[in-house]
Coordinates of C-alpha atoms in Angstrom, one line a residue:
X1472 CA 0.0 0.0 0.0
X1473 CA 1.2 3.2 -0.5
X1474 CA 0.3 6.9 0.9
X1475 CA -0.4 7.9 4.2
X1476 CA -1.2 4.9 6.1
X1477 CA -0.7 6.2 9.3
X1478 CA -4.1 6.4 10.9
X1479 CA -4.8 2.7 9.6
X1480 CA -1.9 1.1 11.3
X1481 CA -2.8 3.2 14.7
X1482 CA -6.7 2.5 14.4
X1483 CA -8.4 2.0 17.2
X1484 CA -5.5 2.6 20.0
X1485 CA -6.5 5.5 22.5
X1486 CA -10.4 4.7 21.5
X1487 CA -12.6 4.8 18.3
X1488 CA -14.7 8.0 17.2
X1489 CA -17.1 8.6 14.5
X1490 CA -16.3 12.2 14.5
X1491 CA -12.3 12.1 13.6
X1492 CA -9.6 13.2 11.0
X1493 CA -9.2 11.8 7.8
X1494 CA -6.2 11.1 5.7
X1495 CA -6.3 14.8 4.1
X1496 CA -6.2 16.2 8.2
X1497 CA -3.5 13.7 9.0
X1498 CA -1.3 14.9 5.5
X1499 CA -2.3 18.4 7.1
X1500 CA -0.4 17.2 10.7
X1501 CA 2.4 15.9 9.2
X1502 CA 3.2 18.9 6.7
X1503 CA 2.5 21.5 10.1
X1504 CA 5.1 18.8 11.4
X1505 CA 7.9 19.0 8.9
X1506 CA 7.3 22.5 9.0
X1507 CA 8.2 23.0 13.0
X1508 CA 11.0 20.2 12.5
X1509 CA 12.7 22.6 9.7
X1510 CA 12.2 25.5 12.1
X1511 CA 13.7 24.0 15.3
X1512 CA 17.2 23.2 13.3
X1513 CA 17.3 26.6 11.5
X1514 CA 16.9 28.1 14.9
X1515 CA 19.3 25.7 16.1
X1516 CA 21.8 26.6 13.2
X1517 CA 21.0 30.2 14.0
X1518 CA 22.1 30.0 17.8
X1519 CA 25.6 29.4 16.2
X1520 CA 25.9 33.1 15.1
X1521 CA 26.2 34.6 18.5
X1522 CA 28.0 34.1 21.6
X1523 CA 27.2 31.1 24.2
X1524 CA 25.8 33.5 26.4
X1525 CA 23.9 35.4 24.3
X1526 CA 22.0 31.7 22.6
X1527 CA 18.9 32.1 25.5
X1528 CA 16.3 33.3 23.0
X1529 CA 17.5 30.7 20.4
X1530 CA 17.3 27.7 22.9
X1531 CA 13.8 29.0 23.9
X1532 CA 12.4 29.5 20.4
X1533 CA 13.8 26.0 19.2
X1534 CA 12.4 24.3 22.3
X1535 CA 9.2 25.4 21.6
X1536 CA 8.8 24.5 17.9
X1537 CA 10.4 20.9 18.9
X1538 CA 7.7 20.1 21.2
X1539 CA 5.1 21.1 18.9
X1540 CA 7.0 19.1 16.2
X1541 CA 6.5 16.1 18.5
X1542 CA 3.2 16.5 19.2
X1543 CA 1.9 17.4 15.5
X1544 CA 3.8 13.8 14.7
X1545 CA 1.7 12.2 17.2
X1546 CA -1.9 13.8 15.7
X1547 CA 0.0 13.0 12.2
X1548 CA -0.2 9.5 13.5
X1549 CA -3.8 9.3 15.3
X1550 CA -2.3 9.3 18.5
X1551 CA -2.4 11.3 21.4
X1552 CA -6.3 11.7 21.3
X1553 CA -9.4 10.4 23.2
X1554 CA -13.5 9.7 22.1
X1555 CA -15.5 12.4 23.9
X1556 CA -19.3 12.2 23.7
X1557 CA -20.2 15.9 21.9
X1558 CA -22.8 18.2 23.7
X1559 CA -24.2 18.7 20.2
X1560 CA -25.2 16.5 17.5
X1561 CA -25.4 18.4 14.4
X1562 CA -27.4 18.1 11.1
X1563 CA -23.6 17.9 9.0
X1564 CA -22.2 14.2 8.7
X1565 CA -19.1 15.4 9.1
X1566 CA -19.4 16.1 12.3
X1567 CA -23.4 14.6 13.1
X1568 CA -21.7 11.3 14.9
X1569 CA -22.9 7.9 14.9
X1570 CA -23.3 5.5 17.9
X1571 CA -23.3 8.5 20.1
X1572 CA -21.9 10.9 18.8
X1573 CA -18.0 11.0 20.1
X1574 CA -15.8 13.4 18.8
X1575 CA -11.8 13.0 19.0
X1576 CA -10.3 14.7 21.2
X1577 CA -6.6 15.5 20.7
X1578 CA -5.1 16.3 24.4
X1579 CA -1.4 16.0 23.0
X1580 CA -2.5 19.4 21.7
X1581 CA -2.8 20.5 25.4
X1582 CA 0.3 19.2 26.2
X1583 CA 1.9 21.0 23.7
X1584 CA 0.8 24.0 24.5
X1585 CA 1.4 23.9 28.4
X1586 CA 5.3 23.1 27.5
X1587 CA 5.3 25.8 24.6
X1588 CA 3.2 28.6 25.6
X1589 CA 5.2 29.3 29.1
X1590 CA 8.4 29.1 26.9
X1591 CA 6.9 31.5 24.5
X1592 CA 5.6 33.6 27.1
X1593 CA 9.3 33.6 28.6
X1594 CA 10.8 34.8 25.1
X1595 CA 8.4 37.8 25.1
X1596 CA 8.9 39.1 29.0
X1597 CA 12.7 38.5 29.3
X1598 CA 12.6 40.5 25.6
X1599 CA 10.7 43.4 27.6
X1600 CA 13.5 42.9 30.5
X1601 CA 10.3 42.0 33.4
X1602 CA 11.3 41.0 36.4
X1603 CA 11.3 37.2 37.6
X1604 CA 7.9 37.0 40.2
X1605 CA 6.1 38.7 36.9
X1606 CA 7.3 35.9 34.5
X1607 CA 6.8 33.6 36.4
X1608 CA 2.8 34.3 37.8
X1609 CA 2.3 35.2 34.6
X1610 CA 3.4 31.5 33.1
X1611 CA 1.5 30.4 36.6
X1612 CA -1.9 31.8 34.9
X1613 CA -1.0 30.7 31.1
X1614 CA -1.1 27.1 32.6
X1615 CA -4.4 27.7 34.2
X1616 CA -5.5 28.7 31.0
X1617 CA -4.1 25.7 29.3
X1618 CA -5.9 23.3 31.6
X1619 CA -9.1 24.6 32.1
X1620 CA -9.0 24.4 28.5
X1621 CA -8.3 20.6 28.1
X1622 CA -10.4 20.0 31.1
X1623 CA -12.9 21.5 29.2
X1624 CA -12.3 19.5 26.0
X1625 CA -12.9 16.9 27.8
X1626 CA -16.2 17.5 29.5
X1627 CA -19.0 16.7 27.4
X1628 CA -21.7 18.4 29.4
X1629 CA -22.4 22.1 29.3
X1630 CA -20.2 22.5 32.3
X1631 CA -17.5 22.6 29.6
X1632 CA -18.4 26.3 28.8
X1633 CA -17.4 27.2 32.8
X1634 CA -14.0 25.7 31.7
X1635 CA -14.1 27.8 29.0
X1636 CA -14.9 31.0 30.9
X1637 CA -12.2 30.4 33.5
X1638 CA -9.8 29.8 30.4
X1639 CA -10.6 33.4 29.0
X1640 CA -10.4 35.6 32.0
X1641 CA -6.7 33.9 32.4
X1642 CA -6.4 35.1 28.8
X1643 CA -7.5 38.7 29.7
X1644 CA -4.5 38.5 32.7
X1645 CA -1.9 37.4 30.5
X1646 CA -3.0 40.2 27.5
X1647 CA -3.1 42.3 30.6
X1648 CA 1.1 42.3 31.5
X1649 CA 1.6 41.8 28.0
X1650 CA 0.2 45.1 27.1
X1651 CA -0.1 47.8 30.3
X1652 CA 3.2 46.3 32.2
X1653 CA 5.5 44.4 30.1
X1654 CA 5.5 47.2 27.2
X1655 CA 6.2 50.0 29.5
X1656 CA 9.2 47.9 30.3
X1657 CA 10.3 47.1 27.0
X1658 CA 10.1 51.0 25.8
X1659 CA 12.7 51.4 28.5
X1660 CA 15.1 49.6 27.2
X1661 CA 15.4 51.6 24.1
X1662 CA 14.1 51.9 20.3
X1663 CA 15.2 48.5 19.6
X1664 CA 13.8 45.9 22.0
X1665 CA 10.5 47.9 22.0
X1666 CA 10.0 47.2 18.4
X1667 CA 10.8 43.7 18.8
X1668 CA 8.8 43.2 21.6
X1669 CA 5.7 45.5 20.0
X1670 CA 6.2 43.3 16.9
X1671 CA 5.8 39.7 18.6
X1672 CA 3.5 41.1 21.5
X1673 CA 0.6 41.9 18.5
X1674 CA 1.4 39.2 17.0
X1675 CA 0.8 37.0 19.7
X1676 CA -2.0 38.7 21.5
X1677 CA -3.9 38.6 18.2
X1678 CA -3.3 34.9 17.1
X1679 CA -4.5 34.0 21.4
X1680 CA -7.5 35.6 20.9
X1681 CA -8.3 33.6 18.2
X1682 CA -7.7 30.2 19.8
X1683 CA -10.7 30.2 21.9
X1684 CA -12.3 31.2 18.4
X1685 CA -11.6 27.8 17.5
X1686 CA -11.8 25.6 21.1
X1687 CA -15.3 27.0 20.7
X1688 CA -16.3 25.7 17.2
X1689 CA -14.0 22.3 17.4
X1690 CA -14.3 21.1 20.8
X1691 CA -16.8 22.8 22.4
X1692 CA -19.6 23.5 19.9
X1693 CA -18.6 20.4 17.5
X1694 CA -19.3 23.3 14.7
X1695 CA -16.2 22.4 12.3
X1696 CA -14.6 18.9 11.3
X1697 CA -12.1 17.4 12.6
X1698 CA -10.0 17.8 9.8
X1699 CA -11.3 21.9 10.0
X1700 CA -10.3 22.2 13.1
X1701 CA -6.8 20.6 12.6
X1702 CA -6.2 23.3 9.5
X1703 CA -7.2 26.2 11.7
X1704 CA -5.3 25.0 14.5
X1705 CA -2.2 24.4 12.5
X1706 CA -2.4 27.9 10.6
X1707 CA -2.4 29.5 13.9
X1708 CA 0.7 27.4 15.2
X1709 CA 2.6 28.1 12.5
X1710 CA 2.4 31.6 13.2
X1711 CA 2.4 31.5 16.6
X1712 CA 6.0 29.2 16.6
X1713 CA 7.6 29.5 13.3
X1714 CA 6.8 32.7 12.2
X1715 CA 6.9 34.6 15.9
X1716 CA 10.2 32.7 16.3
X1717 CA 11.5 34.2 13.0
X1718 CA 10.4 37.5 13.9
X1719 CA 12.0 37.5 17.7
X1720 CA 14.9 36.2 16.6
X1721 CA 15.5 38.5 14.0
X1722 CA 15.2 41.4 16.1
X1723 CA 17.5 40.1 18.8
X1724 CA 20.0 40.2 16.1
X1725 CA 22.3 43.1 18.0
X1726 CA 20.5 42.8 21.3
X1727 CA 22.9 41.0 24.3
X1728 CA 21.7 39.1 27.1
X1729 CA 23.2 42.5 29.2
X1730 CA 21.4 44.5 27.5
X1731 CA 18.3 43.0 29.4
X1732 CA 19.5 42.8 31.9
X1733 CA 20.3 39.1 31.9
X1734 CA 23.7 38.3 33.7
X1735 CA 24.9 35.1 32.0
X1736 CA 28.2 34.2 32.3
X1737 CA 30.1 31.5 29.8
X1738 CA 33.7 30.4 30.7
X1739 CA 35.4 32.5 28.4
X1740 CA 34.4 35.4 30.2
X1741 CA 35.7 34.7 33.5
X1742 CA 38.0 37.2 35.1
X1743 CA 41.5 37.5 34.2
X1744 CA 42.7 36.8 37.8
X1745 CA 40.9 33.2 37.9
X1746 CA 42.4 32.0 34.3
X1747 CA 46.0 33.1 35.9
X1748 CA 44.9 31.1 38.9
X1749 CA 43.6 28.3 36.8
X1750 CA 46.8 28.2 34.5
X1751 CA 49.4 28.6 37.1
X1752 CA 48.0 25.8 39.0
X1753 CA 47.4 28.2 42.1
X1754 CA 44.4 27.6 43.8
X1755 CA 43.0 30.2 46.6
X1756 CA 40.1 27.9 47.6
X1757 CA 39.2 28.4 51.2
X1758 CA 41.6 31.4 51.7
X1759 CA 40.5 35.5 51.4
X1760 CA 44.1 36.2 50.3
X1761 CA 44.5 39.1 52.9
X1762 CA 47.9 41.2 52.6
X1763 CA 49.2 42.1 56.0
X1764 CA 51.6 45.1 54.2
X1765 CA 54.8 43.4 56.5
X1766 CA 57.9 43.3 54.7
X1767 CA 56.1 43.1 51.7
X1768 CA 54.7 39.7 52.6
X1769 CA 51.6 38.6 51.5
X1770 CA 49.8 36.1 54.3
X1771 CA 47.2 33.9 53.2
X1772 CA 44.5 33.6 56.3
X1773 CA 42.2 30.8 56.2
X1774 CA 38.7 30.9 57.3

């Protein structure tokens, strides 16, 4: 046989729904695939064109396009989902159901996006220089956001929509830092950074606000296909990885770690006096090297 045989070999493990992709949506998962596998090594290749130290945003960006390369593999494959039972049946075959109606449910999605969407939330705040407690309630709510929206994709009752709510107003928060606090901070740092920041920040805030768009016509209204929904899911990753990856990287072209703020040290920038140390075989370990001024002596106290 030949083609995309994927979804035949992995039929029926991780349960059987009506309501599921078809070849043309699992082509569609392994193109977004190849396409985040590309970007993770040209990100990779591009970390080689600056300084160990300064490789933070590079690492970042790579990380998160090779988890979503690893999860669009496994929807590629028919793998990482679940049969929910929809909360509405609709008139459409493609997504009417049979045998009660369950719709697949891909919750590798989910776990993308609570590995990818702190890391992509750290790319933007340490662009805008914020300080460490802000990142890091800031990814605390993000993951709320991500959860109550599998826990929701899960739920075929109408309780799902509560899941939904408590998903948006964690939404609002993080749009919230991104546009009243962490902007403030990234017009401090100068011309630059604010235009890089600006310029993913937009970008971002724009493609999130469209997400729920589509949790509320795939897995919570059971409005669109399966194969639909993986199309304008994927159009949206792509942009929110590849092309916001692209776009930050490119404008950290001439920005340092320093300039941030971000004190990272490699070894070749270790102080003259411990390469001398380190070379001469003369180790102070132990000692504060105090000079007592007697005869010229130096005396080495211990402490």
């Amino acid at each position: 046989m030949s083609g995309n045989q994927a979804l035949n070999v992995n039929a029926g493990i991780g349960g059987t729904s009506p309501i599921t992709i078809t070849v043309r949506g699992s082509d569609w998962y392994w193109a977004v695939c190849a396409i985040m596998t590309t970007a993770t090594l040209a990100f990779m290749g591009l970390s080689f064109t600056k300084p160990r130290r300064d490789r933070i945003f590079h690492y970042i960006t790579a990380a998160i396009t090779l988890v979503a390369a690893i999860a669009y593999f496994s929807m590629g494959s028919g793998l990482g989902q679940t049969p929910i039972p929809v909360e509405f049946i609709r008139s459409d075959p493609k997504v009417g159901g049979l045998m009660g109606g369950n719709r697949e449910i891909f919750y590798v999605r989910y776990i993308d996006w609570f590995v990818t969407t702190p890391l992509l939330l750290t790319d933007l705040l340490l662009t805008a220089g914020m300080p460490w407690p802000t990142i890091m309630i800031t990814i605390l709510v993000d993951e709320v956001m991500i959860v109550t929206g599998l826990v929701g994709a899960l739920t075929h009752s109408s309780y799902k929509w509560g899941y939904f709510v408590f998903g948006c107003l964690a939404l609002f928060y993080v749009v919230y830092v991104l546009v009243f606090v962490a902007r403030r901070h990234a017009a401090a740092l100068g011309p630059q950074i604010s235009r890089t920041f600006l310029s993913c920040g937009v970008l971002t805030i724009f493609l999130w606000f469209l997400y729920p768009i589509a949790w509320g016509l795939a897995e919570g209204g059971n409005v669109i296909a399966p194969d639909s929904e993986a199309v304008f899911y994927g159009i949206l990753d792509i942009l929110a990885k590849p092309v916001f990856g692209t776009i930050l990287l490119l404008g950290h072209r001439s920005v340092t770690s320093a300039d941030l703020g971000l004190h990272i040290q490699d070894y070749e920038d270790m102080p003259a006096r411990e390469v001398r140390e380190k070379t001469s075989g003369h180790h102070t370990n132990g000692t504060n090297g105090v000079t007592n001024g007697t005869n010229g002596a130096t005396t080495t106290t211990t402490v």
